[in-house]
Amino acid sequence: CRPRAVSSSNLHRHAAATSHLEVTCLLDQRRPLADGRAHSAIDAELGRKFRRPALLQAALPQTSAGEGKARINNERQDFLGDRVLALVIAERLYRDFPGEGESGLAPRLNALGNRAACARAARRASLGAALIVSRSEEAGGGRDKEAILADACEAVIAALCLDGGLKAARDF
């Protein structure tokens, strides 16, 4: 990882971080994943080779990862992934249950796209081991917390969609 220059106008944003180099390295696509695996290992677990590995890397820092020093986290991708997941599930339900109205489809959508279901999918893909979490979250078992895994799953769904389109997200 090489240091990148920080302009004086952006210096105040980076002053809260331990160092700009640390922040830059966190999202550097050449960096191994948090648990030391190469991108190819998680690509294999997800069943897709990322053309833009930085998208996957951006899905991995949990909100606490900066320990109050940096605002690098997966929240934006979590936001998008939540919507992509809902669309994929709604589309499937619409196709698979042609006689059902909204009142019959909505509970199914809620059951399939809930936190527990997302956390199970994250565990199947071994996402917990790849997450970037704070020391305190690590010590508290954060890599296996349902909420953190669900958010990571949705962030990875967004990364899949941004990298390979809606089909890649559907295939996950």
Short mmCIF file of N, CA and C in Angstrom, two decimals:
data_model
loop_
_atom_site.label_atom_id
_atom_site.label_comp_id
_atom_site.label_asym_id
_atom_site.label_seq_id
_atom_site.Cartn_x
_atom_site.Cartn_y
_atom_site.Cartn_z
N CYS A 1 0.83 -1.17 0.00
CA CYS A 1 0.00 0.00 0.00
C CYS A 1 0.88 1.24 0.00
N ARG A 2 0.61 2.16 -0.90
CA ARG A 2 1.40 3.39 -0.98
C ARG A 2 0.60 4.56 -0.44
N PRO A 3 1.27 5.48 0.24
CA PRO A 3 0.55 6.65 0.73
C PRO A 3 0.03 7.47 -0.44
N ARG A 4 -1.12 8.06 -0.26
CA ARG A 4 -1.69 8.96 -1.25
C ARG A 4 -1.76 10.34 -0.64
N ALA A 5 -1.52 11.32 -1.47
CA ALA A 5 -1.51 12.69 -0.98
C ALA A 5 -2.91 13.11 -0.55
N VAL A 6 -2.96 13.90 0.51
CA VAL A 6 -4.22 14.44 1.00
C VAL A 6 -4.16 15.94 0.79
N SER A 7 -5.11 16.49 0.06
CA SER A 7 -5.12 17.93 -0.16
C SER A 7 -5.45 18.65 1.14
N SER A 8 -5.04 19.89 1.22
CA SER A 8 -5.29 20.65 2.45
C SER A 8 -6.79 20.82 2.68
N SER A 9 -7.58 20.87 1.63
CA SER A 9 -9.02 21.01 1.80
C SER A 9 -9.66 19.75 2.37
N ASN A 10 -9.03 18.62 2.16
CA ASN A 10 -9.56 17.36 2.68
C ASN A 10 -8.88 16.93 3.97
N LEU A 11 -7.89 17.67 4.40
CA LEU A 11 -7.12 17.27 5.56
C LEU A 11 -7.98 17.14 6.81
N HIS A 12 -8.95 18.04 6.99
CA HIS A 12 -9.80 17.97 8.18
C HIS A 12 -10.61 16.69 8.23
N ARG A 13 -11.02 16.17 7.09
CA ARG A 13 -11.78 14.92 7.08
C ARG A 13 -10.91 13.75 7.52
N HIS A 14 -9.65 13.80 7.20
CA HIS A 14 -8.77 12.68 7.50
C HIS A 14 -8.08 12.83 8.85
N ALA A 15 -8.18 13.99 9.45
CA ALA A 15 -7.49 14.22 10.72
C ALA A 15 -8.01 13.28 11.81
N ALA A 16 -9.27 12.92 11.73
CA ALA A 16 -9.84 12.03 12.74
C ALA A 16 -9.30 10.61 12.61
N ALA A 17 -8.84 10.25 11.45
CA ALA A 17 -8.30 8.90 11.24
C ALA A 17 -6.89 8.82 11.82
N THR A 18 -6.48 7.64 12.20
CA THR A 18 -5.14 7.46 12.72
C THR A 18 -4.13 7.96 11.69
N SER A 19 -4.34 7.58 10.44
CA SER A 19 -3.53 8.10 9.35
C SER A 19 -4.29 7.90 8.06
N HIS A 20 -4.00 8.75 7.10
CA HIS A 20 -4.66 8.59 5.79
C HIS A 20 -4.21 7.28 5.16
N LEU A 21 -2.96 6.92 5.38
CA LEU A 21 -2.44 5.67 4.84
C LEU A 21 -3.27 4.49 5.34
N GLU A 22 -3.60 4.49 6.63
CA GLU A 22 -4.41 3.42 7.20
C GLU A 22 -5.77 3.36 6.52
N VAL A 23 -6.39 4.49 6.29
CA VAL A 23 -7.70 4.54 5.64
C VAL A 23 -7.61 4.08 4.20
N THR A 24 -6.59 4.55 3.49
CA THR A 24 -6.41 4.17 2.10
C THR A 24 -6.20 2.68 1.98
N CYS A 25 -5.37 2.12 2.86
CA CYS A 25 -5.09 0.69 2.80
C CYS A 25 -6.33 -0.15 3.09
N LEU A 26 -7.21 0.36 3.94
CA LEU A 26 -8.41 -0.39 4.31
C LEU A 26 -9.24 -0.74 3.09
N LEU A 27 -9.32 0.18 2.14
CA LEU A 27 -10.16 -0.07 0.97
C LEU A 27 -9.35 -0.36 -0.29
N ASP A 28 -8.05 -0.53 -0.17
CA ASP A 28 -7.22 -0.80 -1.32
C ASP A 28 -7.56 -2.19 -1.85
N GLN A 29 -7.91 -2.26 -3.13
CA GLN A 29 -8.36 -3.53 -3.70
C GLN A 29 -7.25 -4.59 -3.74
N ARG A 30 -6.00 -4.20 -3.60
CA ARG A 30 -4.92 -5.18 -3.61
C ARG A 30 -4.73 -5.82 -2.25
N ARG A 31 -5.35 -5.26 -1.24
CA ARG A 31 -5.20 -5.74 0.14
C ARG A 31 -5.92 -7.07 0.31
N PRO A 32 -5.30 -8.04 1.01
CA PRO A 32 -6.04 -9.27 1.30
C PRO A 32 -7.24 -8.97 2.17
N LEU A 33 -8.18 -9.85 2.18
CA LEU A 33 -9.34 -9.67 3.03
C LEU A 33 -8.94 -9.75 4.49
N ALA A 34 -9.86 -9.39 5.37
CA ALA A 34 -9.56 -9.25 6.80
C ALA A 34 -8.94 -10.50 7.40
N ASP A 35 -9.35 -11.65 6.95
CA ASP A 35 -8.82 -12.88 7.55
C ASP A 35 -7.63 -13.43 6.77
N GLY A 36 -7.07 -12.63 5.86
CA GLY A 36 -5.87 -13.03 5.14
C GLY A 36 -6.13 -13.75 3.83
N ARG A 37 -7.37 -14.09 3.56
CA ARG A 37 -7.65 -14.78 2.31
C ARG A 37 -7.53 -13.81 1.15
N ALA A 38 -7.19 -14.31 0.01
CA ALA A 38 -7.16 -13.50 -1.20
C ALA A 38 -8.59 -13.33 -1.69
N HIS A 39 -8.78 -12.34 -2.54
CA HIS A 39 -10.12 -12.14 -3.11
C HIS A 39 -10.62 -13.39 -3.81
N SER A 40 -9.72 -14.15 -4.41
CA SER A 40 -10.15 -15.34 -5.13
C SER A 40 -10.85 -16.34 -4.21
N ALA A 41 -10.45 -16.40 -2.94
CA ALA A 41 -11.08 -17.34 -2.02
C ALA A 41 -12.53 -16.96 -1.75
N ILE A 42 -12.78 -15.68 -1.50
CA ILE A 42 -14.16 -15.29 -1.25
C ILE A 42 -14.96 -15.26 -2.55
N ASP A 43 -14.30 -14.95 -3.66
CA ASP A 43 -14.96 -15.06 -4.97
C ASP A 43 -15.51 -16.48 -5.14
N ALA A 44 -14.70 -17.47 -4.79
CA ALA A 44 -15.12 -18.86 -4.92
C ALA A 44 -16.31 -19.16 -4.02
N GLU A 45 -16.27 -18.65 -2.80
CA GLU A 45 -17.39 -18.88 -1.87
C GLU A 45 -18.67 -18.22 -2.35
N LEU A 46 -18.53 -17.08 -3.01
CA LEU A 46 -19.70 -16.37 -3.53
C LEU A 46 -20.11 -16.88 -4.91
N GLY A 47 -19.26 -17.68 -5.53
CA GLY A 47 -19.58 -18.21 -6.85
C GLY A 47 -19.43 -17.19 -7.96
N ARG A 48 -18.57 -16.20 -7.75
CA ARG A 48 -18.39 -15.15 -8.76
C ARG A 48 -17.02 -14.52 -8.60
N LYS A 49 -16.35 -14.28 -9.70
CA LYS A 49 -15.09 -13.54 -9.68
C LYS A 49 -15.41 -12.07 -9.93
N PHE A 50 -15.06 -11.23 -8.98
CA PHE A 50 -15.34 -9.81 -9.11
C PHE A 50 -14.41 -9.18 -10.14
N ARG A 51 -15.00 -8.47 -11.08
CA ARG A 51 -14.20 -7.71 -12.04
C ARG A 51 -13.62 -6.48 -11.36
N ARG A 52 -14.37 -5.95 -10.39
CA ARG A 52 -13.94 -4.78 -9.62
C ARG A 52 -13.89 -5.17 -8.14
N PRO A 53 -12.77 -5.76 -7.71
CA PRO A 53 -12.68 -6.26 -6.33
C PRO A 53 -12.88 -5.19 -5.27
N ALA A 54 -12.67 -3.93 -5.61
CA ALA A 54 -12.88 -2.85 -4.63
C ALA A 54 -14.32 -2.82 -4.15
N LEU A 55 -15.27 -3.26 -4.98
CA LEU A 55 -16.67 -3.31 -4.56
C LEU A 55 -16.86 -4.33 -3.44
N LEU A 56 -16.23 -5.47 -3.56
CA LEU A 56 -16.30 -6.48 -2.50
C LEU A 56 -15.60 -5.96 -1.26
N GLN A 57 -14.44 -5.38 -1.42
CA GLN A 57 -13.69 -4.88 -0.27
C GLN A 57 -14.48 -3.81 0.47
N ALA A 58 -15.23 -2.98 -0.25
CA ALA A 58 -16.03 -1.92 0.39
C ALA A 58 -17.22 -2.48 1.15
N ALA A 59 -17.61 -3.72 0.86
CA ALA A 59 -18.73 -4.35 1.55
C ALA A 59 -18.33 -4.94 2.90
N LEU A 60 -17.05 -5.01 3.19
CA LEU A 60 -16.58 -5.75 4.35
C LEU A 60 -16.34 -4.96 5.63
N PRO A 61 -16.04 -3.67 5.59
CA PRO A 61 -15.84 -2.95 6.86
C PRO A 61 -17.16 -2.71 7.59
N GLN A 62 -17.30 -3.27 8.76
CA GLN A 62 -18.48 -3.08 9.59
C GLN A 62 -18.43 -1.68 10.18
N THR A 63 -19.57 -1.15 10.58
CA THR A 63 -19.67 0.23 11.05
C THR A 63 -18.64 0.58 12.11
N SER A 64 -18.32 -0.35 13.00
CA SER A 64 -17.37 -0.07 14.08
C SER A 64 -15.92 -0.11 13.64
N ALA A 65 -15.64 -0.51 12.40
CA ALA A 65 -14.26 -0.78 11.98
C ALA A 65 -13.31 0.38 12.19
N GLY A 66 -13.77 1.60 12.06
CA GLY A 66 -12.90 2.74 12.25
C GLY A 66 -12.66 3.09 13.69
N GLU A 67 -13.36 2.44 14.62
CA GLU A 67 -13.25 2.72 16.06
C GLU A 67 -13.31 4.22 16.32
N GLY A 68 -14.22 4.91 15.62
CA GLY A 68 -14.40 6.33 15.83
C GLY A 68 -13.38 7.19 15.11
N LYS A 69 -12.46 6.58 14.39
CA LYS A 69 -11.40 7.34 13.73
C LYS A 69 -11.69 7.59 12.26
N ALA A 70 -12.40 6.71 11.62
CA ALA A 70 -12.66 6.84 10.19
C ALA A 70 -14.10 6.47 9.89
N ARG A 71 -14.61 7.02 8.85
CA ARG A 71 -15.99 6.74 8.49
C ARG A 71 -16.04 5.79 7.30
N ILE A 72 -15.28 4.73 7.38
CA ILE A 72 -15.27 3.75 6.32
C ILE A 72 -16.08 2.56 6.81
N ASN A 73 -17.18 2.30 6.12
CA ASN A 73 -18.02 1.17 6.49
C ASN A 73 -18.88 0.76 5.31
N ASN A 74 -19.63 -0.29 5.51
CA ASN A 74 -20.43 -0.87 4.44
C ASN A 74 -21.88 -0.36 4.41
N GLU A 75 -22.19 0.71 5.11
CA GLU A 75 -23.58 1.15 5.23
C GLU A 75 -24.23 1.51 3.90
N ARG A 76 -23.50 2.20 3.02
CA ARG A 76 -24.10 2.57 1.73
C ARG A 76 -24.44 1.33 0.91
N GLN A 77 -23.52 0.37 0.89
CA GLN A 77 -23.79 -0.85 0.15
C GLN A 77 -24.87 -1.68 0.84
N ASP A 78 -24.92 -1.65 2.15
CA ASP A 78 -25.99 -2.32 2.89
C ASP A 78 -27.34 -1.74 2.46
N PHE A 79 -27.42 -0.41 2.36
CA PHE A 79 -28.64 0.26 1.94
C PHE A 79 -29.08 -0.22 0.55
N LEU A 80 -28.16 -0.22 -0.40
CA LEU A 80 -28.48 -0.65 -1.75
C LEU A 80 -28.82 -2.14 -1.78
N GLY A 81 -28.03 -2.94 -1.08
CA GLY A 81 -28.25 -4.38 -1.09
C GLY A 81 -29.60 -4.78 -0.53
N ASP A 82 -30.07 -4.05 0.48
CA ASP A 82 -31.39 -4.30 1.05
C ASP A 82 -32.46 -4.13 -0.03
N ARG A 83 -32.32 -3.10 -0.84
CA ARG A 83 -33.32 -2.84 -1.90
C ARG A 83 -33.20 -3.85 -3.04
N VAL A 84 -31.98 -4.22 -3.38
CA VAL A 84 -31.77 -5.23 -4.43
C VAL A 84 -32.36 -6.56 -3.98
N LEU A 85 -32.09 -6.94 -2.73
CA LEU A 85 -32.62 -8.19 -2.20
C LEU A 85 -34.15 -8.20 -2.24
N ALA A 86 -34.76 -7.10 -1.82
CA ALA A 86 -36.22 -7.01 -1.84
C ALA A 86 -36.75 -7.15 -3.26
N LEU A 87 -36.08 -6.52 -4.22
CA LEU A 87 -36.51 -6.62 -5.62
C LEU A 87 -36.40 -8.05 -6.12
N VAL A 88 -35.27 -8.69 -5.85
CA VAL A 88 -35.06 -10.06 -6.31
C VAL A 88 -36.11 -11.01 -5.70
N ILE A 89 -36.38 -10.86 -4.42
CA ILE A 89 -37.37 -11.72 -3.76
C ILE A 89 -38.77 -11.41 -4.29
N ALA A 90 -39.11 -10.14 -4.41
CA ALA A 90 -40.44 -9.76 -4.89
C ALA A 90 -40.66 -10.28 -6.31
N GLU A 91 -39.65 -10.17 -7.14
CA GLU A 91 -39.75 -10.66 -8.52
C GLU A 91 -40.00 -12.17 -8.55
N ARG A 92 -39.30 -12.88 -7.71
CA ARG A 92 -39.46 -14.34 -7.65
C ARG A 92 -40.84 -14.72 -7.13
N LEU A 93 -41.29 -14.05 -6.08
CA LEU A 93 -42.63 -14.32 -5.53
C LEU A 93 -43.71 -13.99 -6.55
N TYR A 94 -43.55 -12.90 -7.25
CA TYR A 94 -44.52 -12.50 -8.28
C TYR A 94 -44.63 -13.58 -9.35
N ARG A 95 -43.49 -14.14 -9.73
CA ARG A 95 -43.48 -15.19 -10.75
C ARG A 95 -44.00 -16.53 -10.21
N ASP A 96 -43.60 -16.89 -8.98
CA ASP A 96 -43.94 -18.20 -8.44
C ASP A 96 -45.35 -18.31 -7.88
N PHE A 97 -45.97 -17.20 -7.55
CA PHE A 97 -47.31 -17.20 -6.97
C PHE A 97 -48.24 -16.27 -7.77
N PRO A 98 -48.57 -16.67 -8.99
CA PRO A 98 -49.34 -15.78 -9.87
C PRO A 98 -50.75 -15.48 -9.36
N GLY A 99 -51.30 -16.32 -8.53
CA GLY A 99 -52.66 -16.09 -8.03
C GLY A 99 -52.72 -15.27 -6.75
N GLU A 100 -51.58 -14.97 -6.18
CA GLU A 100 -51.53 -14.25 -4.90
C GLU A 100 -51.58 -12.74 -5.11
N GLY A 101 -52.27 -12.08 -4.22
CA GLY A 101 -52.28 -10.62 -4.20
C GLY A 101 -51.20 -10.12 -3.25
N GLU A 102 -51.16 -8.80 -3.09
CA GLU A 102 -50.16 -8.19 -2.23
C GLU A 102 -50.24 -8.72 -0.80
N SER A 103 -51.46 -8.94 -0.31
CA SER A 103 -51.61 -9.41 1.07
C SER A 103 -51.03 -10.81 1.28
N GLY A 104 -50.95 -11.59 0.23
CA GLY A 104 -50.34 -12.91 0.33
C GLY A 104 -48.85 -12.90 0.05
N LEU A 105 -48.41 -11.96 -0.78
CA LEU A 105 -47.00 -11.89 -1.14
C LEU A 105 -46.15 -11.17 -0.08
N ALA A 106 -46.69 -10.15 0.53
CA ALA A 106 -45.92 -9.35 1.49
C ALA A 106 -45.37 -10.17 2.66
N PRO A 107 -46.17 -11.03 3.29
CA PRO A 107 -45.61 -11.83 4.40
C PRO A 107 -44.49 -12.77 3.93
N ARG A 108 -44.61 -13.27 2.72
CA ARG A 108 -43.55 -14.14 2.19
C ARG A 108 -42.27 -13.33 1.97
N LEU A 109 -42.42 -12.13 1.42
CA LEU A 109 -41.26 -11.25 1.23
C LEU A 109 -40.58 -10.97 2.56
N ASN A 110 -41.36 -10.65 3.56
CA ASN A 110 -40.81 -10.36 4.89
C ASN A 110 -40.10 -11.57 5.50
N ALA A 111 -40.64 -12.74 5.28
CA ALA A 111 -40.05 -13.96 5.83
C ALA A 111 -38.74 -14.32 5.13
N LEU A 112 -38.68 -14.07 3.83
CA LEU A 112 -37.50 -14.46 3.06
C LEU A 112 -36.36 -13.44 3.13
N GLY A 113 -36.70 -12.18 3.34
CA GLY A 113 -35.69 -11.13 3.33
C GLY A 113 -35.39 -10.55 4.69
N ASN A 114 -35.63 -11.29 5.74
CA ASN A 114 -35.42 -10.74 7.08
C ASN A 114 -33.97 -10.90 7.54
N ARG A 115 -33.67 -10.35 8.70
CA ARG A 115 -32.32 -10.35 9.25
C ARG A 115 -31.78 -11.77 9.42
N ALA A 116 -32.60 -12.66 9.96
CA ALA A 116 -32.13 -14.03 10.22
C ALA A 116 -31.77 -14.74 8.91
N ALA A 117 -32.59 -14.55 7.88
CA ALA A 117 -32.30 -15.18 6.58
C ALA A 117 -31.01 -14.64 5.98
N CYS A 118 -30.81 -13.33 6.09
CA CYS A 118 -29.58 -12.72 5.57
C CYS A 118 -28.36 -13.22 6.34
N ALA A 119 -28.49 -13.33 7.65
CA ALA A 119 -27.37 -13.82 8.47
C ALA A 119 -27.03 -15.26 8.11
N ARG A 120 -28.05 -16.09 7.86
CA ARG A 120 -27.79 -17.48 7.45
C ARG A 120 -27.03 -17.51 6.13
N ALA A 121 -27.44 -16.67 5.18
CA ALA A 121 -26.75 -16.62 3.89
C ALA A 121 -25.30 -16.16 4.08
N ALA A 122 -25.08 -15.20 4.96
CA ALA A 122 -23.72 -14.71 5.23
C ALA A 122 -22.87 -15.82 5.84
N ARG A 123 -23.46 -16.59 6.74
CA ARG A 123 -22.70 -17.72 7.35
C ARG A 123 -22.36 -18.76 6.30
N ARG A 124 -23.31 -19.07 5.42
CA ARG A 124 -23.03 -20.06 4.35
C ARG A 124 -21.87 -19.60 3.46
N ALA A 125 -21.75 -18.29 3.25
CA ALA A 125 -20.69 -17.75 2.40
C ALA A 125 -19.43 -17.42 3.20
N SER A 126 -19.41 -17.74 4.49
CA SER A 126 -18.27 -17.47 5.38
C SER A 126 -17.87 -16.00 5.39
N LEU A 127 -18.87 -15.11 5.35
CA LEU A 127 -18.58 -13.68 5.33
C LEU A 127 -18.05 -13.17 6.65
N GLY A 128 -18.46 -13.78 7.76
CA GLY A 128 -18.01 -13.31 9.06
C GLY A 128 -16.50 -13.28 9.18
N ALA A 129 -15.84 -14.28 8.67
CA ALA A 129 -14.39 -14.34 8.74
C ALA A 129 -13.72 -13.25 7.91
N ALA A 130 -14.40 -12.76 6.90
CA ALA A 130 -13.82 -11.75 6.00
C ALA A 130 -14.12 -10.32 6.43
N LEU A 131 -15.01 -10.15 7.40
CA LEU A 131 -15.40 -8.80 7.81
C LEU A 131 -14.24 -8.04 8.46
N ILE A 132 -14.28 -6.75 8.29
CA ILE A 132 -13.34 -5.86 8.97
C ILE A 132 -14.12 -5.24 10.11
N VAL A 133 -13.76 -5.60 11.34
CA VAL A 133 -14.48 -5.13 12.53
C VAL A 133 -13.50 -4.48 13.50
N SER A 134 -14.03 -3.72 14.44
CA SER A 134 -13.20 -3.10 15.46
C SER A 134 -12.67 -4.17 16.42
N ARG A 135 -11.65 -3.79 17.15
CA ARG A 135 -11.11 -4.72 18.14
C ARG A 135 -12.17 -5.10 19.17
N SER A 136 -12.93 -4.11 19.60
CA SER A 136 -13.95 -4.39 20.61
C SER A 136 -15.05 -5.29 20.05
N GLU A 137 -15.42 -5.08 18.81
CA GLU A 137 -16.43 -5.94 18.18
C GLU A 137 -15.88 -7.35 18.00
N GLU A 138 -14.62 -7.45 17.63
CA GLU A 138 -13.96 -8.75 17.50
C GLU A 138 -14.00 -9.49 18.83
N ALA A 139 -13.64 -8.79 19.90
CA ALA A 139 -13.61 -9.40 21.23
C ALA A 139 -15.00 -9.82 21.69
N GLY A 140 -16.02 -9.10 21.23
CA GLY A 140 -17.39 -9.40 21.63
C GLY A 140 -18.10 -10.39 20.71
N GLY A 141 -17.35 -11.04 19.82
CA GLY A 141 -17.96 -12.03 18.93
C GLY A 141 -18.73 -11.43 17.78
N GLY A 142 -18.35 -10.22 17.39
CA GLY A 142 -19.07 -9.50 16.33
C GLY A 142 -19.14 -10.20 15.00
N ARG A 143 -18.15 -11.01 14.69
CA ARG A 143 -18.15 -11.70 13.38
C ARG A 143 -19.30 -12.71 13.25
N ASP A 144 -19.93 -13.06 14.38
CA ASP A 144 -21.03 -14.00 14.31
C ASP A 144 -22.35 -13.39 14.78
N LYS A 145 -22.39 -12.08 14.97
CA LYS A 145 -23.63 -11.43 15.38
C LYS A 145 -24.58 -11.33 14.19
N GLU A 146 -25.82 -11.69 14.46
CA GLU A 146 -26.83 -11.74 13.39
C GLU A 146 -26.95 -10.40 12.65
N ALA A 147 -27.02 -9.31 13.37
CA ALA A 147 -27.21 -8.00 12.73
C ALA A 147 -26.03 -7.64 11.84
N ILE A 148 -24.83 -7.89 12.32
CA ILE A 148 -23.63 -7.57 11.54
C ILE A 148 -23.55 -8.45 10.30
N LEU A 149 -23.84 -9.73 10.45
CA LEU A 149 -23.82 -10.64 9.30
C LEU A 149 -24.90 -10.28 8.29
N ALA A 150 -26.09 -9.91 8.76
CA ALA A 150 -27.17 -9.53 7.85
C ALA A 150 -26.78 -8.29 7.06
N ASP A 151 -26.22 -7.30 7.73
CA ASP A 151 -25.78 -6.09 7.03
C ASP A 151 -24.69 -6.41 6.01
N ALA A 152 -23.76 -7.28 6.39
CA ALA A 152 -22.69 -7.67 5.47
C ALA A 152 -23.25 -8.39 4.26
N CYS A 153 -24.23 -9.25 4.49
CA CYS A 153 -24.86 -9.97 3.38
C CYS A 153 -25.48 -8.99 2.39
N GLU A 154 -26.21 -8.02 2.91
CA GLU A 154 -26.84 -7.03 2.03
C GLU A 154 -25.80 -6.19 1.31
N ALA A 155 -24.70 -5.85 1.99
CA ALA A 155 -23.63 -5.08 1.35
C ALA A 155 -22.97 -5.89 0.23
N VAL A 156 -22.79 -7.18 0.45
CA VAL A 156 -22.20 -8.03 -0.58
C VAL A 156 -23.18 -8.19 -1.75
N ILE A 157 -24.46 -8.27 -1.47
CA ILE A 157 -25.46 -8.33 -2.56
C ILE A 157 -25.35 -7.07 -3.42
N ALA A 158 -25.18 -5.93 -2.79
CA ALA A 158 -24.99 -4.68 -3.55
C ALA A 158 -23.72 -4.77 -4.39
N ALA A 159 -22.63 -5.27 -3.79
CA ALA A 159 -21.37 -5.40 -4.53
C ALA A 159 -21.55 -6.31 -5.74
N LEU A 160 -22.25 -7.41 -5.53
CA LEU A 160 -22.52 -8.33 -6.64
C LEU A 160 -23.32 -7.64 -7.74
N CYS A 161 -24.34 -6.89 -7.35
CA CYS A 161 -25.18 -6.20 -8.32
C CYS A 161 -24.40 -5.12 -9.07
N LEU A 162 -23.61 -4.34 -8.34
CA LEU A 162 -22.82 -3.28 -8.97
C LEU A 162 -21.75 -3.84 -9.90
N ASP A 163 -21.23 -5.01 -9.56
CA ASP A 163 -20.16 -5.61 -10.36
C ASP A 163 -20.70 -6.41 -11.54
N GLY A 164 -21.79 -7.13 -11.33
CA GLY A 164 -22.25 -8.04 -12.37
C GLY A 164 -23.71 -7.89 -12.75
N GLY A 165 -24.35 -6.85 -12.26
CA GLY A 165 -25.75 -6.63 -12.60
C GLY A 165 -26.69 -7.42 -11.71
N LEU A 166 -27.96 -7.24 -11.97
CA LEU A 166 -29.00 -7.88 -11.17
C LEU A 166 -28.90 -9.41 -11.22
N LYS A 167 -28.46 -9.94 -12.35
CA LYS A 167 -28.31 -11.39 -12.46
C LYS A 167 -27.33 -11.94 -11.43
N ALA A 168 -26.22 -11.25 -11.23
CA ALA A 168 -25.23 -11.69 -10.24
C ALA A 168 -25.83 -11.69 -8.84
N ALA A 169 -26.62 -10.69 -8.53
CA ALA A 169 -27.28 -10.65 -7.22
C ALA A 169 -28.31 -11.78 -7.11
N ARG A 170 -29.05 -12.04 -8.17
CA ARG A 170 -30.03 -13.12 -8.16
C ARG A 170 -29.36 -14.46 -7.92
N ASP A 171 -28.21 -14.66 -8.56
CA ASP A 171 -27.52 -15.95 -8.47
C ASP A 171 -27.00 -16.25 -7.06
N PHE A 172 -26.77 -15.21 -6.27
CA PHE A 172 -26.29 -15.39 -4.91
C PHE A 172 -27.38 -16.01 -4.06
#
